[in-house]
Amino acid sequence: MTTHLNPVDREALAASYAEALTHTNALTDVISTDQFSAEYPERPDWAIGPFARDASLTFRLEGQWDDPTGIGWTSDSIFNPTTIERGDELHLFYRASPRKESTASRIGHAVRRNGEWVDSPANPVIYPTLENEALGCEDPKIYAVDGRYVLFYNAIWRTPSGETACDIMVAVSDDLERWEKLGLAVPYDVSQFWAKGAVVPRDASGGAVRIRGEYLMFLSEGCGGRPMVGHSDDLISWRYEEQPYLDLAPLRGSLHEVACAAVDGGDLVLDFFYADENGDFAAAQALYSPDDPFHQLAVHRDGSLAWGGLQKLDGDWAFAQGWDAPPSSREMYFYRSNQKAPQ
């Protein structure tokens, strides 16, 4: 995290926002959580899911935030969130975009207390302030560690040659409200100007889990096509090495991106997004032993695509996603697992 980053250019922000307002994509406009996680025709004992919506937890974003960048930014879609509990509060961090799956995103924060959601008056808690965030701040992933919280997010920008780039950034907080940006989590010699993932194994409460005495980060998209794994003692400083860890041959597919990693008892489960044998979007899970985290023991088609991580709520594995909200309706739906295998 020694790379110097200049402040973001306001004209670049305005251009990014104008471009985002015209965004549409026939594939992602109709994507649904249920197509990946609502039903598992077969389910091995170790697989997490399937999932059903819990309407009692739905979050709705009302009004528009003040825009600290001064370009008139607004949102009409929220999705790709992460959640974590603190005491009796459930904290939700989510990507807010001018259009569904567009760039020019910001990250918001809401808290559920006594059965009611309250959107943070500090929103957006993460927004573009650095030059590599000109096309937005996206897809938060949060982990509890040593009494504080570490947040990874994607920063989108264009290189001087005009290529779109994606950086994994890191921020820290003691209270889940005020965040200090620390900069790049993945250096450019590793990312090759495109890296996604920042998938760190989490336990059922959202805490980062040490694997063989250290924290691991599974990178799955970018890095010049190399499967990279990060190693850290504190979730802040990382070293990376090329390390294959997923074999999709049994699925006859190709990897898009690992969504999350959950530690459930003695199992480590990676949940990931891939293209199936027909090239269609699909989800799956892979099983590992925490003692041997790169040796895949089994793979199972169907998964959650819980980009911000799975955690347990009242004993059920759960996650949130906003894909299924009606157009221009900023709603976030929660999904709970049923761990009983089909009869």
Coordinates of C-alpha atoms in Angstrom, one line a residue:
M1 CA 0.0 0.0 0.0
T2 CA 2.8 2.4 -0.8
T3 CA 1.4 3.4 -4.2
H4 CA 0.7 7.1 -4.2
L5 CA -2.8 8.0 -5.4
N6 CA -3.8 11.6 -6.3
P7 CA -7.2 13.1 -5.5
V8 CA -10.0 12.2 -7.9
D9 CA -10.7 14.6 -10.8
R10 CA -14.2 16.2 -10.6
E11 CA -14.6 16.3 -14.4
A12 CA -13.8 12.6 -14.5
L13 CA -16.5 11.9 -11.9
A14 CA -19.1 13.9 -13.8
A15 CA -18.3 12.1 -17.0
S16 CA -18.5 8.7 -15.2
Y17 CA -21.9 9.6 -13.8
A18 CA -23.3 10.8 -17.2
E19 CA -22.1 7.5 -18.7
A20 CA -23.7 5.4 -15.9
L21 CA -27.1 7.0 -16.5
T22 CA -27.2 5.4 -20.0
H23 CA -26.1 1.9 -18.8
T24 CA -28.2 -1.2 -19.7
N25 CA -27.2 -4.8 -20.0
A26 CA -29.7 -7.4 -21.2
L27 CA -28.1 -10.2 -19.1
T28 CA -27.6 -8.4 -15.8
D29 CA -30.9 -6.5 -16.0
V30 CA -32.8 -9.8 -15.6
I31 CA -30.4 -11.6 -13.2
S32 CA -32.2 -13.1 -10.2
T33 CA -30.9 -14.5 -6.9
D34 CA -33.4 -17.3 -7.1
Q35 CA -31.9 -18.7 -10.3
F36 CA -28.7 -19.6 -8.4
S37 CA -29.8 -20.4 -4.8
A38 CA -33.5 -21.1 -4.4
E39 CA -33.3 -24.9 -5.2
Y40 CA -30.6 -27.5 -5.1
P41 CA -31.9 -30.7 -6.9
E42 CA -29.1 -32.5 -5.1
R43 CA -27.3 -31.4 -2.0
P44 CA -24.3 -33.0 -0.3
D45 CA -24.2 -32.7 3.5
W46 CA -21.4 -30.0 3.4
A47 CA -23.2 -27.7 0.9
I48 CA -24.7 -24.4 2.3
G49 CA -28.2 -23.8 1.1
P50 CA -30.6 -23.7 -0.7
F51 CA -32.1 -20.3 0.3
A52 CA -35.5 -18.7 0.6
R53 CA -36.3 -15.0 1.0
D54 CA -37.1 -13.7 4.5
A55 CA -39.4 -10.7 3.8
S56 CA -39.2 -9.6 7.4
L57 CA -35.7 -8.4 6.8
T58 CA -36.2 -6.4 3.6
F59 CA -34.3 -3.0 3.6
R60 CA -35.7 -0.1 1.5
L61 CA -33.6 3.0 0.7
E62 CA -35.7 6.1 0.8
G63 CA -34.8 9.5 -0.6
Q64 CA -31.4 10.5 -2.0
W65 CA -28.2 11.1 -0.2
D66 CA -26.4 14.4 -0.2
D67 CA -23.6 14.2 -2.8
P68 CA -20.2 15.0 -1.3
T69 CA -18.6 15.2 -4.8
G70 CA -21.0 17.9 -5.9
I71 CA -21.8 16.4 -9.3
G72 CA -25.5 15.8 -8.6
W73 CA -25.1 12.0 -8.2
T74 CA -28.2 9.9 -7.4
S75 CA -29.0 6.2 -7.2
D76 CA -31.8 4.0 -8.5
S77 CA -30.4 0.5 -7.6
I78 CA -28.8 -1.1 -4.6
F79 CA -27.1 -4.6 -4.7
N80 CA -24.0 -6.6 -3.9
P81 CA -24.0 -6.0 -0.2
T82 CA -22.1 -7.3 2.8
T83 CA -23.5 -7.8 6.4
I84 CA -22.1 -8.2 9.8
E85 CA -23.6 -8.3 13.3
R86 CA -22.4 -6.2 16.2
G87 CA -24.1 -6.9 19.5
D88 CA -27.9 -6.9 18.8
E89 CA -27.4 -4.8 15.6
L90 CA -27.3 -6.0 12.0
H91 CA -25.1 -3.8 9.8
L92 CA -25.6 -3.7 6.1
F93 CA -23.1 -2.2 3.6
Y94 CA -24.3 -2.0 0.0
R95 CA -23.4 -0.8 -3.5
A96 CA -25.6 2.1 -4.7
S97 CA -25.6 2.8 -8.4
P98 CA -27.2 5.2 -10.9
R99 CA -28.4 2.2 -12.8
K100 CA -28.4 -1.5 -12.0
E101 CA -24.9 -2.9 -12.4
S102 CA -23.6 0.4 -13.7
T103 CA -20.4 2.1 -12.7
A104 CA -20.3 5.4 -10.8
S105 CA -21.2 3.5 -7.6
R106 CA -21.0 4.5 -4.0
I107 CA -21.1 2.4 -0.8
G108 CA -23.9 3.0 1.8
H109 CA -24.5 1.7 5.3
A110 CA -27.7 0.9 7.2
V111 CA -28.3 -0.6 10.7
R112 CA -31.1 -2.7 11.9
R113 CA -32.1 -2.1 15.5
N114 CA -35.1 -3.4 17.3
G115 CA -36.5 -4.7 14.1
E116 CA -36.2 -1.5 12.1
W117 CA -33.7 -0.4 9.5
V118 CA -32.1 3.0 9.7
D119 CA -30.0 4.3 6.8
S120 CA -26.8 6.1 8.0
P121 CA -26.9 9.9 7.9
A122 CA -23.1 9.6 7.1
N123 CA -23.9 8.0 3.7
P124 CA -22.2 7.5 1.4
V125 CA -19.6 6.0 3.8
I126 CA -17.3 5.2 0.9
Y127 CA -17.3 7.4 -2.3
P128 CA -14.7 8.4 -4.9
T129 CA -12.0 10.6 -3.4
L130 CA -8.9 9.1 -5.1
E131 CA -7.9 9.1 -8.8
N132 CA -8.4 5.3 -9.1
E133 CA -12.0 5.7 -7.9
A134 CA -13.2 7.9 -10.8
L135 CA -15.5 5.2 -12.2
G136 CA -16.8 4.3 -8.7
C137 CA -16.5 2.4 -5.5
E138 CA -18.2 -1.0 -5.6
D139 CA -19.0 -4.3 -3.9
P140 CA -18.0 -4.1 -0.2
K141 CA -16.7 -7.1 1.7
I142 CA -16.4 -6.7 5.5
Y143 CA -14.5 -8.8 8.1
A144 CA -14.2 -8.4 11.9
V145 CA -10.7 -8.9 13.2
D146 CA -9.0 -8.0 16.5
G147 CA -11.8 -5.8 17.8
R148 CA -12.1 -3.7 14.6
Y149 CA -13.4 -4.0 11.0
V150 CA -11.7 -4.3 7.7
L151 CA -13.6 -3.4 4.5
F152 CA -12.4 -4.3 1.0
Y153 CA -14.0 -2.7 -2.0
N154 CA -13.4 -2.4 -5.8
A155 CA -12.2 0.9 -7.2
I156 CA -12.9 1.3 -10.9
W157 CA -10.9 3.7 -13.2
R158 CA -9.4 4.1 -16.6
T159 CA -5.7 3.8 -17.3
P160 CA -4.0 6.5 -19.4
S161 CA -4.4 4.2 -22.4
G162 CA -8.2 4.2 -21.9
E163 CA -8.5 0.6 -20.5
T164 CA -10.9 0.0 -17.6
A165 CA -9.1 -1.1 -14.5
C166 CA -10.2 -2.5 -11.2
D167 CA -8.3 -2.2 -7.9
I168 CA -9.0 -3.9 -4.6
M169 CA -8.9 -1.2 -1.9
V170 CA -8.9 -1.6 1.9
A171 CA -10.4 0.6 4.6
V172 CA -10.6 0.2 8.4
S173 CA -13.0 1.3 11.1
D174 CA -13.5 0.9 14.9
D175 CA -17.3 1.7 14.8
L176 CA -18.5 0.6 11.3
E177 CA -19.4 4.3 10.6
R178 CA -16.2 6.2 10.1
W179 CA -13.8 4.6 7.6
E180 CA -10.1 5.3 7.0
K181 CA -9.0 4.4 3.5
L182 CA -5.6 2.8 3.5
G183 CA -5.1 2.3 -0.3
L184 CA -4.4 -0.6 -2.5
A185 CA -4.7 -4.1 -1.0
V186 CA -3.3 -5.7 -4.2
P187 CA -0.3 -4.1 -5.9
Y188 CA -0.2 -3.6 -9.6
D189 CA 2.6 -6.1 -10.2
V190 CA 0.1 -8.7 -8.9
S191 CA -3.2 -7.4 -10.2
Q192 CA -1.9 -6.3 -13.7
F193 CA -4.5 -3.5 -13.2
W194 CA -7.4 -5.8 -12.7
A195 CA -8.2 -7.8 -9.6
K196 CA -11.5 -8.9 -8.0
G197 CA -12.2 -11.0 -5.1
A198 CA -10.8 -10.1 -1.7
V199 CA -12.5 -13.3 -0.5
V200 CA -11.2 -14.1 3.0
P201 CA -12.7 -17.1 4.9
R202 CA -15.3 -15.9 7.4
D203 CA -16.9 -17.7 10.3
A204 CA -20.7 -17.7 11.0
S205 CA -20.5 -14.3 12.8
G206 CA -18.5 -12.5 10.1
G207 CA -15.1 -12.8 11.7
A208 CA -12.1 -13.4 9.5
V209 CA -10.7 -16.9 10.1
R210 CA -7.1 -17.8 10.2
I211 CA -6.2 -20.8 8.1
R212 CA -3.0 -22.6 9.1
G213 CA -2.1 -19.6 11.3
E214 CA -2.7 -16.8 8.8
Y215 CA -5.4 -15.0 6.8
L216 CA -5.9 -16.0 3.2
M217 CA -7.3 -14.0 0.3
F218 CA -8.6 -15.8 -2.7
L219 CA -8.3 -13.7 -5.9
S220 CA -10.2 -15.1 -8.8
E221 CA -10.7 -12.5 -11.6
G222 CA -7.8 -10.6 -13.2
C223 CA -4.2 -10.9 -12.2
G224 CA -3.2 -11.7 -15.8
G225 CA -5.3 -14.9 -15.6
R226 CA -3.2 -16.3 -12.7
P227 CA -5.0 -17.9 -9.7
M228 CA -3.5 -15.8 -6.9
V229 CA -3.8 -16.2 -3.1
G230 CA -2.8 -13.6 -0.6
H231 CA -1.3 -14.2 2.8
S232 CA -1.5 -11.8 5.8
D233 CA -1.1 -11.6 9.6
D234 CA -3.4 -8.6 10.0
L235 CA -5.7 -8.3 6.9
I236 CA -3.9 -5.1 6.0
S237 CA -0.5 -6.0 4.6
W238 CA -0.5 -8.9 2.1
R239 CA 1.9 -10.9 0.1
Y240 CA 0.7 -12.9 -2.9
E241 CA 1.7 -16.0 -4.7
E242 CA 0.3 -18.0 -7.6
Q243 CA -1.7 -20.9 -6.3
P244 CA -4.3 -23.0 -8.1
Y245 CA -7.2 -23.8 -5.8
L246 CA -10.3 -24.5 -8.0
D247 CA -10.8 -27.3 -10.5
L248 CA -14.0 -26.8 -12.6
A249 CA -13.4 -29.8 -14.8
P250 CA -16.3 -31.8 -13.1
L251 CA -18.6 -28.9 -13.9
R252 CA -17.3 -28.5 -17.5
G253 CA -17.3 -24.7 -16.8
S254 CA -15.0 -21.7 -16.5
L255 CA -14.6 -19.5 -13.5
H256 CA -15.9 -15.9 -13.4
E257 CA -15.3 -15.0 -9.8
V258 CA -15.3 -16.5 -6.3
A259 CA -18.0 -14.9 -4.2
C260 CA -17.2 -15.8 -0.7
A261 CA -15.6 -18.4 1.7
A262 CA -17.4 -19.8 4.7
V263 CA -15.9 -21.8 7.6
D264 CA -18.6 -24.2 8.9
G265 CA -17.4 -26.5 11.6
G266 CA -14.5 -28.4 10.1
D267 CA -15.3 -27.4 6.5
L268 CA -14.1 -24.6 4.3
V269 CA -16.6 -23.9 1.5
L270 CA -15.9 -21.6 -1.5
D271 CA -19.0 -20.2 -3.2
F272 CA -18.3 -19.1 -6.8
F273 CA -19.8 -17.7 -10.0
Y274 CA -18.9 -19.5 -13.3
A275 CA -20.0 -20.1 -16.9
D276 CA -21.5 -23.6 -17.3
E277 CA -21.0 -25.9 -20.2
N278 CA -23.5 -23.8 -22.2
G279 CA -21.8 -20.6 -21.3
D280 CA -24.7 -19.6 -19.0
F281 CA -24.3 -17.9 -15.6
A282 CA -24.2 -20.5 -12.8
A283 CA -23.2 -20.8 -9.2
A284 CA -21.4 -23.6 -7.4
Q285 CA -19.6 -24.5 -4.2
A286 CA -16.3 -26.3 -3.5
L287 CA -15.3 -28.1 -0.3
Y288 CA -11.9 -28.0 1.4
S289 CA -10.4 -28.9 4.7
P290 CA -9.0 -25.8 6.5
D291 CA -5.8 -27.9 7.0
D292 CA -5.4 -28.1 3.3
P293 CA -7.1 -25.1 1.8
F294 CA -5.9 -25.5 -1.8
H295 CA -6.9 -29.2 -2.3
Q296 CA -10.4 -29.3 -3.5
L297 CA -12.3 -32.3 -2.0
A298 CA -15.6 -32.0 -3.8
V299 CA -17.6 -29.6 -5.9
H300 CA -21.4 -29.1 -6.1
R301 CA -23.4 -27.1 -8.7
D302 CA -25.6 -24.5 -7.0
G303 CA -24.6 -21.8 -4.6
S304 CA -25.5 -18.5 -3.0
L305 CA -23.4 -15.9 -4.9
A306 CA -23.2 -14.0 -1.6
W307 CA -20.6 -11.5 -2.7
G308 CA -20.3 -9.9 0.7
G309 CA -20.1 -13.3 2.5
L310 CA -22.4 -15.7 4.3
Q311 CA -23.1 -15.5 8.0
K312 CA -25.6 -17.0 10.4
L313 CA -28.7 -15.2 11.6
D314 CA -30.7 -17.0 14.3
G315 CA -28.9 -20.2 13.4
D316 CA -29.5 -20.0 9.6
W317 CA -26.9 -19.2 7.0
A318 CA -28.0 -16.0 5.4
F319 CA -27.0 -13.3 2.9
A320 CA -28.6 -10.3 1.2
Q321 CA -28.9 -9.2 -2.5
G322 CA -30.8 -6.6 -4.4
W323 CA -30.9 -8.1 -7.9
D324 CA -34.6 -8.9 -7.7
A325 CA -35.9 -5.5 -6.8
P326 CA -38.2 -4.0 -9.4
P327 CA -36.7 -1.4 -11.7
S328 CA -35.8 1.9 -9.9
S329 CA -36.9 0.3 -6.6
R330 CA -34.0 0.4 -4.1
E331 CA -34.8 -2.7 -2.1
M332 CA -32.5 -5.3 -0.5
Y333 CA -33.8 -8.8 0.1
F334 CA -32.4 -11.2 2.7
Y335 CA -32.2 -15.0 2.1
R336 CA -32.0 -17.7 4.7
S337 CA -30.8 -21.3 4.3
N338 CA -32.7 -24.5 4.9
Q339 CA -30.0 -27.0 5.8
K340 CA -32.3 -30.0 5.3
A341 CA -31.3 -32.1 2.3
P342 CA -34.1 -32.8 -0.3
Q343 CA -36.0 -36.0 0.4

